[in-house]
XYZ file of C-alpha atoms in Angstrom:
651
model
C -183.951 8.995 12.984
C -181.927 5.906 11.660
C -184.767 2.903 12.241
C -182.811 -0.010 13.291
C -183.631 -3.843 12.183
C -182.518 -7.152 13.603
C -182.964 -10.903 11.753
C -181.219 -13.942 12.982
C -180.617 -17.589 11.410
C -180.302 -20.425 13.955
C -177.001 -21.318 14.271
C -176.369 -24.357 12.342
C -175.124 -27.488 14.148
C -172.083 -28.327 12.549
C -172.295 -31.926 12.922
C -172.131 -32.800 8.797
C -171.546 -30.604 5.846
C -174.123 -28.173 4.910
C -176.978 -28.929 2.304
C -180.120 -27.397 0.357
C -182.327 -27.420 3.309
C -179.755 -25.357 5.391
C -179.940 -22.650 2.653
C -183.420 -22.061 2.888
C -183.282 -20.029 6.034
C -180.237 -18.282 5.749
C -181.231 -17.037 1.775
C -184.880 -16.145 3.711
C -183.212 -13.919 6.154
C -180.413 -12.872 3.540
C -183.668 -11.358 1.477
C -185.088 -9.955 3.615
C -181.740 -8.224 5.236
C -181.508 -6.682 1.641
C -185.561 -5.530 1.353
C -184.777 -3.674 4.502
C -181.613 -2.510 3.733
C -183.071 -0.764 0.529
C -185.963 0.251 2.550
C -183.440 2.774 4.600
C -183.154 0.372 7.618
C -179.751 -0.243 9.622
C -180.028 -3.751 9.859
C -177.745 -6.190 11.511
C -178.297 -10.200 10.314
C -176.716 -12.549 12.436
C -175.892 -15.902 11.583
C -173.383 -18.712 12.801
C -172.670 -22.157 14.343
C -173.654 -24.152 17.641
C -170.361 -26.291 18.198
C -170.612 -27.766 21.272
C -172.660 -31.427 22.384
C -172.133 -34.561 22.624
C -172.501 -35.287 18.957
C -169.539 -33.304 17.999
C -167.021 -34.765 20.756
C -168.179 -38.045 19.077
C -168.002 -36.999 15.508
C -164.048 -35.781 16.083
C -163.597 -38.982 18.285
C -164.168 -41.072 15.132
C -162.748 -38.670 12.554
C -159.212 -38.762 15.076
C -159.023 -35.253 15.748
C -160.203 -32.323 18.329
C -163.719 -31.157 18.642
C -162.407 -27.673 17.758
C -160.283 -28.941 14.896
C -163.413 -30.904 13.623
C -166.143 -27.849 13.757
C -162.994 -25.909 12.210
C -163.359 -27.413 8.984
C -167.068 -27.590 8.870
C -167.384 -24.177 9.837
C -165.284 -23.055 6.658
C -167.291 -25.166 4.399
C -170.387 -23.329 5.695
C -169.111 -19.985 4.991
C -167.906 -20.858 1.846
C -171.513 -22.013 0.778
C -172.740 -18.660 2.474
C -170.383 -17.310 -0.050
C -171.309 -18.742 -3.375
C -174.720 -18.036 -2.184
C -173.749 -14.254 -1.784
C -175.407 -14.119 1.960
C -174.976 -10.896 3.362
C -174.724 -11.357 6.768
C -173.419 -8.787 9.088
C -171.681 -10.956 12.324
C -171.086 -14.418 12.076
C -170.741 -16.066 15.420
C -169.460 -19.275 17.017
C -170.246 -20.704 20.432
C -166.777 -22.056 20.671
C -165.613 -17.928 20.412
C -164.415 -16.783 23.526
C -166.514 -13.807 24.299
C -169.384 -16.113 23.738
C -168.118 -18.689 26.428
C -167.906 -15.783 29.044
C -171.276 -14.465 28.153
C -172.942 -17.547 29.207
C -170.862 -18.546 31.834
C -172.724 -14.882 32.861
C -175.980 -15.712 31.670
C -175.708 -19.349 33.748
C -174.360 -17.782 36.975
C -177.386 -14.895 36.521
C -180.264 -17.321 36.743
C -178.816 -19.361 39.267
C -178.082 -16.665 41.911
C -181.484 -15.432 40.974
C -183.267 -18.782 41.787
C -183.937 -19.967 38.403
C -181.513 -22.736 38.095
C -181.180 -25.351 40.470
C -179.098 -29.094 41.135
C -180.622 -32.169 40.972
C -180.879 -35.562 39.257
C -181.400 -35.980 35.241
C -183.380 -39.941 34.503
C -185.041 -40.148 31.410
C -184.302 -40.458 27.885
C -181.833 -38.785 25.731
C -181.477 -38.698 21.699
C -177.999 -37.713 20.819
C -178.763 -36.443 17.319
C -180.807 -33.656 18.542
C -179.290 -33.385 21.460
C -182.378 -33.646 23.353
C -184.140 -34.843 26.576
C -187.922 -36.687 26.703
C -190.002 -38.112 28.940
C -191.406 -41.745 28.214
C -194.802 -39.476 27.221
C -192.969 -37.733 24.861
C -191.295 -40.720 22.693
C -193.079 -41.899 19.583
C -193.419 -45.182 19.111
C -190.500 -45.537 21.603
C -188.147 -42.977 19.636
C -187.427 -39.399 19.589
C -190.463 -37.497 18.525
C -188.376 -35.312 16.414
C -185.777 -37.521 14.181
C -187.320 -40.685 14.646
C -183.626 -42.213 16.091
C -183.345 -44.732 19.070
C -183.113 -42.629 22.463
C -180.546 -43.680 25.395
C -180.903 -43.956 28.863
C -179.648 -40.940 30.664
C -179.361 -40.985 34.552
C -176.620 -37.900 35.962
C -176.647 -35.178 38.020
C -177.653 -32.312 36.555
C -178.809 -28.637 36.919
C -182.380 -27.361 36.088
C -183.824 -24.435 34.708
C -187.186 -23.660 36.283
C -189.302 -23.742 33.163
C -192.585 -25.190 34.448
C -193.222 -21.786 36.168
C -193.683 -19.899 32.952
C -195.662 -22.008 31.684
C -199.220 -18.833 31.850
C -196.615 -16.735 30.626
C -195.974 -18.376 27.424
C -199.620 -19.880 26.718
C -200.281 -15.970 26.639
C -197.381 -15.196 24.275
C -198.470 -18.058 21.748
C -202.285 -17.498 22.299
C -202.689 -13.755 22.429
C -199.495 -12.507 20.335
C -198.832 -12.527 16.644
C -195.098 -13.923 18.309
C -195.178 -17.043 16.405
C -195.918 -17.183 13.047
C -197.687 -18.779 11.390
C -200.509 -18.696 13.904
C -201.656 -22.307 13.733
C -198.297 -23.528 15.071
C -198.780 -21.821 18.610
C -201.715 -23.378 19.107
C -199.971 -27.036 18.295
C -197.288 -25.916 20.731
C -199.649 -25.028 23.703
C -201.571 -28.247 23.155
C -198.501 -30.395 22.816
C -196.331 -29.075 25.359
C -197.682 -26.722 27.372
C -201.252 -27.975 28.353
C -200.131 -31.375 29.430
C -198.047 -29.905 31.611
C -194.344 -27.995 31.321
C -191.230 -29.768 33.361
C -188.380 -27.893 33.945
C -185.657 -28.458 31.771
C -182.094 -29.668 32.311
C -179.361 -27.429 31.596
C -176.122 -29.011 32.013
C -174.287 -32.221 31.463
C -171.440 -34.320 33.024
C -171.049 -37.593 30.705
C -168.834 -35.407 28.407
C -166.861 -32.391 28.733
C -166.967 -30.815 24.762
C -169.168 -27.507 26.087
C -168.979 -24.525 28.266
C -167.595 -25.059 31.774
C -170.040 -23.798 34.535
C -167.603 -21.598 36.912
C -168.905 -22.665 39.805
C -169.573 -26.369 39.359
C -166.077 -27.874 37.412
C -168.439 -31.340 36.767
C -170.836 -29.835 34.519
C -170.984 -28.292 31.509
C -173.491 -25.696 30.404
C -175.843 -27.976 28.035
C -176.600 -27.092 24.340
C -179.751 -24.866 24.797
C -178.873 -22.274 27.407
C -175.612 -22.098 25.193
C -176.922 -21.887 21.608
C -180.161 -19.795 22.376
C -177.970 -17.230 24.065
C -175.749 -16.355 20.724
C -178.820 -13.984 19.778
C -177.743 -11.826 22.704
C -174.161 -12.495 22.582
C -173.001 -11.564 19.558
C -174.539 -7.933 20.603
C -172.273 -7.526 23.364
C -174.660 -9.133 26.132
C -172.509 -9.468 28.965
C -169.542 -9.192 27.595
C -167.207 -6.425 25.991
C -166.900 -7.588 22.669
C -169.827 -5.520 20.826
C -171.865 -2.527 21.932
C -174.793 -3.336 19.666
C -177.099 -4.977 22.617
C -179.387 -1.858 23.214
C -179.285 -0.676 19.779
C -181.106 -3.724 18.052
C -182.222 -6.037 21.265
C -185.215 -7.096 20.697
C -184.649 -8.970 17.845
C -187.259 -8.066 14.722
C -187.190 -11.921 13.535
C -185.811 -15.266 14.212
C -186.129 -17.527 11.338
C -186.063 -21.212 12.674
C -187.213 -25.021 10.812
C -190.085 -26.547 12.800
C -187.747 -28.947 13.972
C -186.351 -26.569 16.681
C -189.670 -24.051 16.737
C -190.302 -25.896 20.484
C -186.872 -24.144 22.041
C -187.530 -21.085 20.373
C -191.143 -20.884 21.239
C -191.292 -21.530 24.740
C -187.297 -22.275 25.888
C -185.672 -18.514 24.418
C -188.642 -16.865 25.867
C -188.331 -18.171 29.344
C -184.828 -17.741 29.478
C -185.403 -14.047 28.670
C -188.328 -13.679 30.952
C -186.039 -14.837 33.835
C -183.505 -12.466 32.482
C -185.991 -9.391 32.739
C -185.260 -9.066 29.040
C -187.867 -7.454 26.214
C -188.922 -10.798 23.881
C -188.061 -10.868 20.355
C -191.178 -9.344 18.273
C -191.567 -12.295 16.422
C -190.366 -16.069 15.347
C -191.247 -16.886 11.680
C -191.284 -21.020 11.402
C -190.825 -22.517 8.359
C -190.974 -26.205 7.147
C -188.590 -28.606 5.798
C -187.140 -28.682 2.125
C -188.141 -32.518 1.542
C -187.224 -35.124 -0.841
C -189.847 -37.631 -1.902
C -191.823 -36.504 1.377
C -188.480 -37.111 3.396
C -186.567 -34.582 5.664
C -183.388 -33.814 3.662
C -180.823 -35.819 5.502
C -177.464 -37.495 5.391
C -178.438 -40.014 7.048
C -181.574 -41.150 4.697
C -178.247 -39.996 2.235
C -181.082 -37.654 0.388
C -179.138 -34.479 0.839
C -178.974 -32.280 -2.112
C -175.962 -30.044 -2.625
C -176.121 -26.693 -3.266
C -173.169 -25.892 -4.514
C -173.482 -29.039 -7.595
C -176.848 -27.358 -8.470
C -175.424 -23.574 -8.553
C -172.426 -24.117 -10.647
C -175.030 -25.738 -13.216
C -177.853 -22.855 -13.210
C -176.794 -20.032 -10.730
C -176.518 -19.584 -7.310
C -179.506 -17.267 -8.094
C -181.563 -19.547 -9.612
C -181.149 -22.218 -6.980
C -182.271 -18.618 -4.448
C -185.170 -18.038 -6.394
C -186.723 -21.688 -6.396
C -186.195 -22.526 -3.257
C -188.011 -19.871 -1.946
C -190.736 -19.433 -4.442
C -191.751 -23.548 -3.686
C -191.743 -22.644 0.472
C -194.567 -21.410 2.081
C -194.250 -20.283 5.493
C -194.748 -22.909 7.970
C -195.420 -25.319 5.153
C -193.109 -28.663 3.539
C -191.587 -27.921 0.711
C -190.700 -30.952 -1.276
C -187.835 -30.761 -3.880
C -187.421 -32.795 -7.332
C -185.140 -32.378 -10.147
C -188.692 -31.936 -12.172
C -190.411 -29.381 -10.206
C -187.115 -27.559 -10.158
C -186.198 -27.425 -13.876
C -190.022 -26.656 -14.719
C -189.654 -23.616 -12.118
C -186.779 -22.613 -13.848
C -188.043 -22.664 -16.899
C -191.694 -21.596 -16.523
C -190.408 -18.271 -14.159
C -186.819 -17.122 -14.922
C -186.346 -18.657 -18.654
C -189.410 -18.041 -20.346
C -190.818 -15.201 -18.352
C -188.437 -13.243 -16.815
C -185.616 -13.771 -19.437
C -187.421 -13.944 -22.494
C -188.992 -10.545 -20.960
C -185.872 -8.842 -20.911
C -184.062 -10.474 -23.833
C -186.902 -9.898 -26.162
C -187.675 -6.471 -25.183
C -183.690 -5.127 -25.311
C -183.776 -7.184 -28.892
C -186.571 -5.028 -30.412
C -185.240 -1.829 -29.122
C -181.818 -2.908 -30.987
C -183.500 -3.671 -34.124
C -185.858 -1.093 -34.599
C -183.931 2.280 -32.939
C -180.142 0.854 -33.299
C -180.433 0.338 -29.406
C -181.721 4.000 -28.390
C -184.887 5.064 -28.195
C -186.395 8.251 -29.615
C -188.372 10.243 -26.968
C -191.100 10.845 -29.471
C -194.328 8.896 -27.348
C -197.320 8.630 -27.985
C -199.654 7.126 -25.608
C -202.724 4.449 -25.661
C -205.355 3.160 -23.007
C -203.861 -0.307 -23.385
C -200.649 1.021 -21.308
C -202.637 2.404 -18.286
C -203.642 -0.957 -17.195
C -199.663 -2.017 -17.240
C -198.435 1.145 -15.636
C -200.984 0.762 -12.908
C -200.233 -2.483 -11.792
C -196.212 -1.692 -12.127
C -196.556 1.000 -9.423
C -198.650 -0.987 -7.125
C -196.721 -4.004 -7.099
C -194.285 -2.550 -4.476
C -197.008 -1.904 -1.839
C -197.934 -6.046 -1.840
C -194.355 -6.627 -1.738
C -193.850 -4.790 1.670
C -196.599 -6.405 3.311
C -195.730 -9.749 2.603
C -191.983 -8.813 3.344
C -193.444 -7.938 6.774
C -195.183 -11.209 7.261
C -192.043 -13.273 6.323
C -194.098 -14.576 3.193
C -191.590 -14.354 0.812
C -192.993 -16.822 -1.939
C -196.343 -14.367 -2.031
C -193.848 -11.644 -2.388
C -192.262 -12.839 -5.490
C -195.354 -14.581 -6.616
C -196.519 -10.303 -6.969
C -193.815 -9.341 -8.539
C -194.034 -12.014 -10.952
C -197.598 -10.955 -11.981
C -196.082 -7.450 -13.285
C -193.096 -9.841 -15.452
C -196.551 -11.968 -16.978
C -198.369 -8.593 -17.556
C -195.319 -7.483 -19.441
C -195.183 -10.139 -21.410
C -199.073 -10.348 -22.043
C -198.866 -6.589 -23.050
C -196.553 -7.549 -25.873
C -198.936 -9.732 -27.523
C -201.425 -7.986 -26.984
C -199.311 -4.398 -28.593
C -197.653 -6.651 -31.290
C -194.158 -4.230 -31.465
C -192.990 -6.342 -34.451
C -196.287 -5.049 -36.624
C -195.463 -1.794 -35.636
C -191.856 -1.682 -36.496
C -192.944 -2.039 -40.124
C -195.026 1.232 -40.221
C -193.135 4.048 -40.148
C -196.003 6.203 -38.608
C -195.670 4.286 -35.758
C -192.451 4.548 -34.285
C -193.810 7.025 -31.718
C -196.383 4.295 -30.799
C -193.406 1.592 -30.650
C -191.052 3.217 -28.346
C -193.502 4.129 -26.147
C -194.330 0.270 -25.791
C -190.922 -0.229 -25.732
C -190.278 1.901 -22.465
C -192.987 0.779 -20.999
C -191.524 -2.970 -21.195
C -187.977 -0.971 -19.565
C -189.636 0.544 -17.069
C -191.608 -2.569 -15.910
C -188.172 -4.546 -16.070
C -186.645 -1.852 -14.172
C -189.483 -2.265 -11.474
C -189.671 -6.138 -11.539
C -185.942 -6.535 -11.159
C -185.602 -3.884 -8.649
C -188.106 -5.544 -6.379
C -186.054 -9.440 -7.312
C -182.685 -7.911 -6.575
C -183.375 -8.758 -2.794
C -183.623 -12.630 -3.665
C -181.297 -12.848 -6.902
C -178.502 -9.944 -5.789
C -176.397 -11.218 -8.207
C -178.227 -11.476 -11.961
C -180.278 -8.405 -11.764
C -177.459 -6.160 -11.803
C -176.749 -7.717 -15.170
C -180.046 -6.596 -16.182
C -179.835 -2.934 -15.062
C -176.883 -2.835 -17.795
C -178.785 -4.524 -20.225
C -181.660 -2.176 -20.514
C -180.072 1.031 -19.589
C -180.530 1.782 -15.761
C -178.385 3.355 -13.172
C -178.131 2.486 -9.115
C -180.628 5.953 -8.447
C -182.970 4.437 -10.778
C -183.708 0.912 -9.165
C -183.832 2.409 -5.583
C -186.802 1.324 -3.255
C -188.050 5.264 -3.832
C -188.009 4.254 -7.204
C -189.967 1.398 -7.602
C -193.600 2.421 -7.137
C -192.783 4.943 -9.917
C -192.944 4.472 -13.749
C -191.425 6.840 -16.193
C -187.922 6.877 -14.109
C -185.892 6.032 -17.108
C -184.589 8.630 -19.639
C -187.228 8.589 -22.307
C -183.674 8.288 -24.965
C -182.442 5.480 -23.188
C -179.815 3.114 -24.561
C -180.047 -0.797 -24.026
C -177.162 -2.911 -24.188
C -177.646 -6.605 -25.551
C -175.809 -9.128 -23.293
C -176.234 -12.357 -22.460
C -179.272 -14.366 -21.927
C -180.487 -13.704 -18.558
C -181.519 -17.344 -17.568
C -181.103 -19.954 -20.359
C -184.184 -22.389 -20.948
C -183.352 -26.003 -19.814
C -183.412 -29.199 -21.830
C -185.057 -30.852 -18.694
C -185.408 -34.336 -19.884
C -181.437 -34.181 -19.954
C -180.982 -32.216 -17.009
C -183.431 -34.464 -14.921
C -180.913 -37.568 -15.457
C -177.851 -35.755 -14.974
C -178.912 -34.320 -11.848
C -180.365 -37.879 -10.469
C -177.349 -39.570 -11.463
C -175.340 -36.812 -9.359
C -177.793 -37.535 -5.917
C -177.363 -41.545 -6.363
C -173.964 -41.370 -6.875
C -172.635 -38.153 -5.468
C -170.824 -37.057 -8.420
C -171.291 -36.744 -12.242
C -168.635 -38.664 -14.271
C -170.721 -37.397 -18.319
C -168.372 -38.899 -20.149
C -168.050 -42.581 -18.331
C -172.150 -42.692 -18.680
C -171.908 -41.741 -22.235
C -169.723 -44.487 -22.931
C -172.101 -47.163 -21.682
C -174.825 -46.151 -23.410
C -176.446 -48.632 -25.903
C -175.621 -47.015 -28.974
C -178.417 -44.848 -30.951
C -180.002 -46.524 -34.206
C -179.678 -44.345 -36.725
C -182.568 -44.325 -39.382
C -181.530 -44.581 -43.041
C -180.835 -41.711 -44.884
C -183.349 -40.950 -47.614
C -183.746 -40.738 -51.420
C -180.899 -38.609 -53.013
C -182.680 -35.248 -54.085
C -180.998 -32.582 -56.638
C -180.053 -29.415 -55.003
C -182.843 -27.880 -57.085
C -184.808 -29.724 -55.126
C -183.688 -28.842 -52.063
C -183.132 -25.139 -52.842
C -187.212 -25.332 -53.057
C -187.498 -25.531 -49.624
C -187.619 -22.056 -47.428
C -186.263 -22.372 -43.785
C -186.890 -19.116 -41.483
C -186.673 -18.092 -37.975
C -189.764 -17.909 -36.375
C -191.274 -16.413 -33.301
C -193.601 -17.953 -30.908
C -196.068 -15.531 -29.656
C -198.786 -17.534 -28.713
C -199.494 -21.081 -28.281
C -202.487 -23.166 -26.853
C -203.607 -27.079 -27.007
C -206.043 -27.803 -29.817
C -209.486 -28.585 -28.020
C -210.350 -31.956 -30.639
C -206.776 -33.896 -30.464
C -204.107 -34.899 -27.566
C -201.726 -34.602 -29.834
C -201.772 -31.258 -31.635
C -200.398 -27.528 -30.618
C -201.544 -24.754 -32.264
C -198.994 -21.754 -32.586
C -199.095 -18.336 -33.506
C -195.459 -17.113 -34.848
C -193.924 -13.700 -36.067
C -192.512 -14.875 -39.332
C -190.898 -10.975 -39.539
C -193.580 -9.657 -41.601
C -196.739 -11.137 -39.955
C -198.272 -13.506 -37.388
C -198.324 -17.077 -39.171
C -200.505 -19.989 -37.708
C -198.971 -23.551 -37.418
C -200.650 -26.631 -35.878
C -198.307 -29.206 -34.982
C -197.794 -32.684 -33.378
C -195.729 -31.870 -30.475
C -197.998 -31.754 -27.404
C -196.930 -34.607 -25.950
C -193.802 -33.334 -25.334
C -194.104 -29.748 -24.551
C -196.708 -27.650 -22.776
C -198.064 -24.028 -24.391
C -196.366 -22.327 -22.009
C -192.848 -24.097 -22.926
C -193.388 -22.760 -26.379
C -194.019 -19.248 -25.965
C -191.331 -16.595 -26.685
C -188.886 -19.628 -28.512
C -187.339 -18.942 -31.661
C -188.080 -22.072 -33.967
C -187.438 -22.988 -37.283
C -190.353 -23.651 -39.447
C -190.947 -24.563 -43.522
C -192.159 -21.344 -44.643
C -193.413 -22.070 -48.252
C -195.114 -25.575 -47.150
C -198.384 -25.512 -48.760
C -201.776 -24.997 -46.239
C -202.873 -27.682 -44.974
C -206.408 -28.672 -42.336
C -205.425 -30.576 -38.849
C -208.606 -30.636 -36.620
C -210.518 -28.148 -38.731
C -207.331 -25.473 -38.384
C -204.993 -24.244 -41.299
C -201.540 -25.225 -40.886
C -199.541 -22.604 -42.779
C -195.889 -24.160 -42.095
C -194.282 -26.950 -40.489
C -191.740 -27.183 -37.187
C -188.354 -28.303 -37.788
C -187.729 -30.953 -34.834
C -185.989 -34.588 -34.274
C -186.992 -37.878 -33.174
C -185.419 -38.835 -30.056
C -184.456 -42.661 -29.663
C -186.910 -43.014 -27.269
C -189.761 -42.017 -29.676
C -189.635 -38.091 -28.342
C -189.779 -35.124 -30.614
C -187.229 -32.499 -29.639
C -188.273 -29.082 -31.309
C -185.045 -27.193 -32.780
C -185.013 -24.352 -30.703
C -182.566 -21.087 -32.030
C -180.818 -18.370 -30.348
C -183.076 -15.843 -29.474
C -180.733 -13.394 -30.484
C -181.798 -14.122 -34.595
C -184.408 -11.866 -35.810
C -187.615 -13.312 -37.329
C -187.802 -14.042 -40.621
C -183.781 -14.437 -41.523
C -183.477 -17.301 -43.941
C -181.236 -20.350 -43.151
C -179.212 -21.356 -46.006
């Protein structure tokens, strides 16, 4: 029996182009459309636009054109993000499409001939931004408790949806449910809005005219949550004869919604359905708000971050991956060039990259790129292959709770045991014993197969890069299925790897940090225009002239980092352990300031490999970094392409 799964965005309010904190829940729900897809589900993911309101008719008034021509263009630019973001959605639907407009004419004319909906007077305040109406109680500090805008006063006649008589209904839902999640918002919602007292709501409008007609009432027009709530039904062929998907997936699995808007999808989208005599959706997952500096991203505050800018310089899929490794559920999230570079870095450059760069390097150098199927096992690799197969079983329940940053967070423990296990089976001392090579290609697939695992499990939240990997170390689409990933020896034991490119290149994020604030204060990134007004560098003066005797004394190699941790006596000092390509060197130098252990691990330096020992803090230095001042007093370690074996002399 096909099992059937159904996850909805809101629709987005196409009032302004869309930003970073609009991708957040449509990448949430795109991830987990995909987990459930792989997980043999038929799963239909809805997303779309709400494109009627005041706001609009007033945002096209000013920009000199039609409502419809002005959510036209919007509408494009948010597909086109959805896009470049490879979203996956199934049905895309607009309020302004017409079997939506006859559905809730429907919908309207259904609770009012059933007694739901009745006329009367509107007189209160309204805030225009959020299109929403509050009693004096409500406001804070005189403005809307939600945006923190002036609020209008509003005085028209109006229709009313009898929402006060639910209110036991949905105290019950929030209270004695796992509806809501997380938990600890239902009970802010019942004390908040439900305990002092429910009023019923009003559910059309007659000060503007950009929204659906109500047949039997030409004055009004259906008002903004009666219409947008109702897409979730809609676009499944609800009362009208556009789709026949209604009975198939009705109730929805999940609706994904901001806080902002968890108050109409808590306790509005319920009533409406309990008037309807229709099942409730099995459960609303609330998240927070990507912030900036502690701000709601806005572009008003003009603190809106664009997507797009930050994908076309890392990856659409590394802009996926942080945002929703930073997000808890129900939690802020607040964004900064900073904590985004070092996420980059830290996660997808150093671990997850150097994982798979490193390990399809040494399989290249020491087999010519195909393994032998000679194996020959140790107690060390029981402790990796256990945790590889278990990982998927973590992943599924935090999938099912909507908590995707635990869910990567688990798979990102297998990518830090892989790369622990290759210290701790140091492949590049057993390439040089020829009695060995058994014992080195069995570490060797054991690194594929926990890649294959690991980037099975990420291909939900980076669909794009980890098919890139599959080439790279040798897999097929059978291989990285979800019946695959709880199991380890999948791969051919002769498999072939295939060097590409690196995965996720490391970022210089002192650079990056003022590139990318220059782009959010000014909008746009004009390189060479700053370049030219900067104060030119001082050069130091060259040194003595040497012979090239001299010179020719000194021996530059490749060098990699396989360890690195802060010496305990001095603030200043790094302590490294690096595969010269015959053995594990140990070089203490001055460079902590600047980076952290974990920024050195896995680089490929250069280092002064006949520089006489030498004691720093009661440690032998055998070597010395090759690095730069920076004008600004920095050191910059010369960092190589990973790609050059250890050892190879520069010359």
């Amino acid at each position: 029996m096909n099992k059937n799964f159904y996850i909805t965005t809101p629709i987005y309010y196409p009032s302004g182009n869309p930003h970073i904190g609009h991708c957040y829940t449509t990448v949430a729900c795109d991830s987990i459309a995909r987990y459930r897809r792989k997980q043999g589900y038929n799963v239909m993911f809805l997303t779309g636009t709400d494109e009627h309101g005041l706001k609009i008719e007033q945002k096209a008034k000013e920009a000199g054109v039609t409502p419809k021509a002005y959510v036209d263009e919007i509408v494009e630019k948010f597909k086109n993000l959805w896009s470049y973001m490879n979203i996956s959605y199934d049905r895309y639907i607009r309020t302004t499409d017409d079997y939506h407009v006859e559905s809730v004419q429907s919908i309207f004319k259904k609770l009012y001939d059933k007694g739901y909906i009745y006329k009367g007077e509107y007189k209160g305040k309204y805030c225009t931004p959020c299109e929403s109406f509050w009693t004096p109680s409500q406001l804070k500090d005189g403005m809307c408790p939600d945006c923190g805008r002036p609020v209008t006063d509003a005085k028209e006649e109006a229709y009313f949806f009898k929402l006060s008589g639910f209110a036991d209904r949905l105290e019950k839902l929030l209270l004695e449910t796992d509806y809501l999640q997380p938990k600890n918002r239902a009970v802010e919602l019942v004390n908040n809005f439900i305990k002092p007292g429910l009023e019923d709501l009003c559910v059309s409008r007659t000060t503007f005219t950009w929204g659906v007609p109500v047949t039997f009432d030409d004055k009004h027009v259906v008002y903004v949550w009666i219409d947008a709530l109702s897409n979730y039904i809609t676009a499944l062929g609800y009362d009208n004869n556009k789709y026949k998907d209604f009975d198939k997936f009705w109730p929805a699995d999940v609706h994904m919604v901001a806080k902002d808007i968890m108050r109409f999808h808590a306790i509005i989208w319920p009533a409406m359905l309990m008037a309807l005599d229709l099942p409730l959706p099995k459960h609303l997952a609330v998240h927070g708000w990507i912030t900036f500096n502690g701000q709601k991203m806005s572009k008003s505050i003009g603190n809106v971050v664009d997507p797009m800018i930050l994908g076309e310089r890392y990856s659409a899929d590394a802009i996926r991956y942080h945002i929703l490794r930073e997000m808890a559920l129900g939690a802020d999230s607040n964004f900064s060039n900073e904590i985004m570079i070092n996420r980059m870095n830290s996660d997808l450059a150093n671990g997850f990259g150097n994982l798979v760069s490193r390990t399809v390097a040494m399989i290249d150098k020491y087999f010519g790129g195909t393994l032998p199927a000679d194996r020959e096992e140790e107690d060390i690799d029981k402790e990796l292959i256990e945790l590889a197969t278990s990982i998927r079983a973590n992943v599924d329940d935090f999938m099912d709770k909507t908590q995707l940053n635990n869910a990567l967070a688990e798979i990102f423990k297998l990518v830090d045991r892989s790369n622990k296990y290759i210290d701790e089976t140091t492949p590049w001392v057993l390439g040089k014993d020829e009695t060995k090579k058994a014992r080195l290609a069995t570490v060797l697939y054991n690194l594929l197969e926990s890649i294959r695992i690991a980037s099975a499990l990420l291909s939900s939240f980076m669909p794009t890069t980890m098919p890139k990997v599959w080439e790279q170390i040798g897999a097929d689409e059978a291989s990285v299925s979800y019946e695959n990933m709880n199991k380890f020896g999948v791969l051919k034991a002769d498999t072939t790897v295939k060097r590409g490119d690196i995965i996720f290149p490391r970022i210089d994020i002192d650079k990056e940090i003022e590139e990318l604030n220059a782009i959010i204060s000014n909008g746009t990134s004009d390189k060479k225009e700053e370049k030219e007004e900067e104060p030119a560098i001082e050069i130091e003066p060259f040194g003595e002239t040497i012979e090239y005797d001299d010179f020719a004394k000194v021996d530059l190699r490749i060098g990699k980092v396989v360890s690195c941790e802060k010496v305990k006596k001095s603030s200043k000092l790094l302590c490294l352990q690096v595969n010269d390509g015959k053995e594990t060197r140990q070089i203490v130098s001055g460079i902590a300031k600047y980076y952290k252990p974990e920024d050195m691990i896995g680089k490929t330096i250069v280092f002064v490999a006949n520089l006489a020992p030498r004691k720093m803090c009661g440690l032998e230095s055998n070597g010395m970094i090759l690095a730069t001042d920076g004008p600004d007093g920095s050191i910059n370690v010369a960092f190589m392409n990973d790609s050059i074996p250890a050892g190879s002399k520069l010359c």
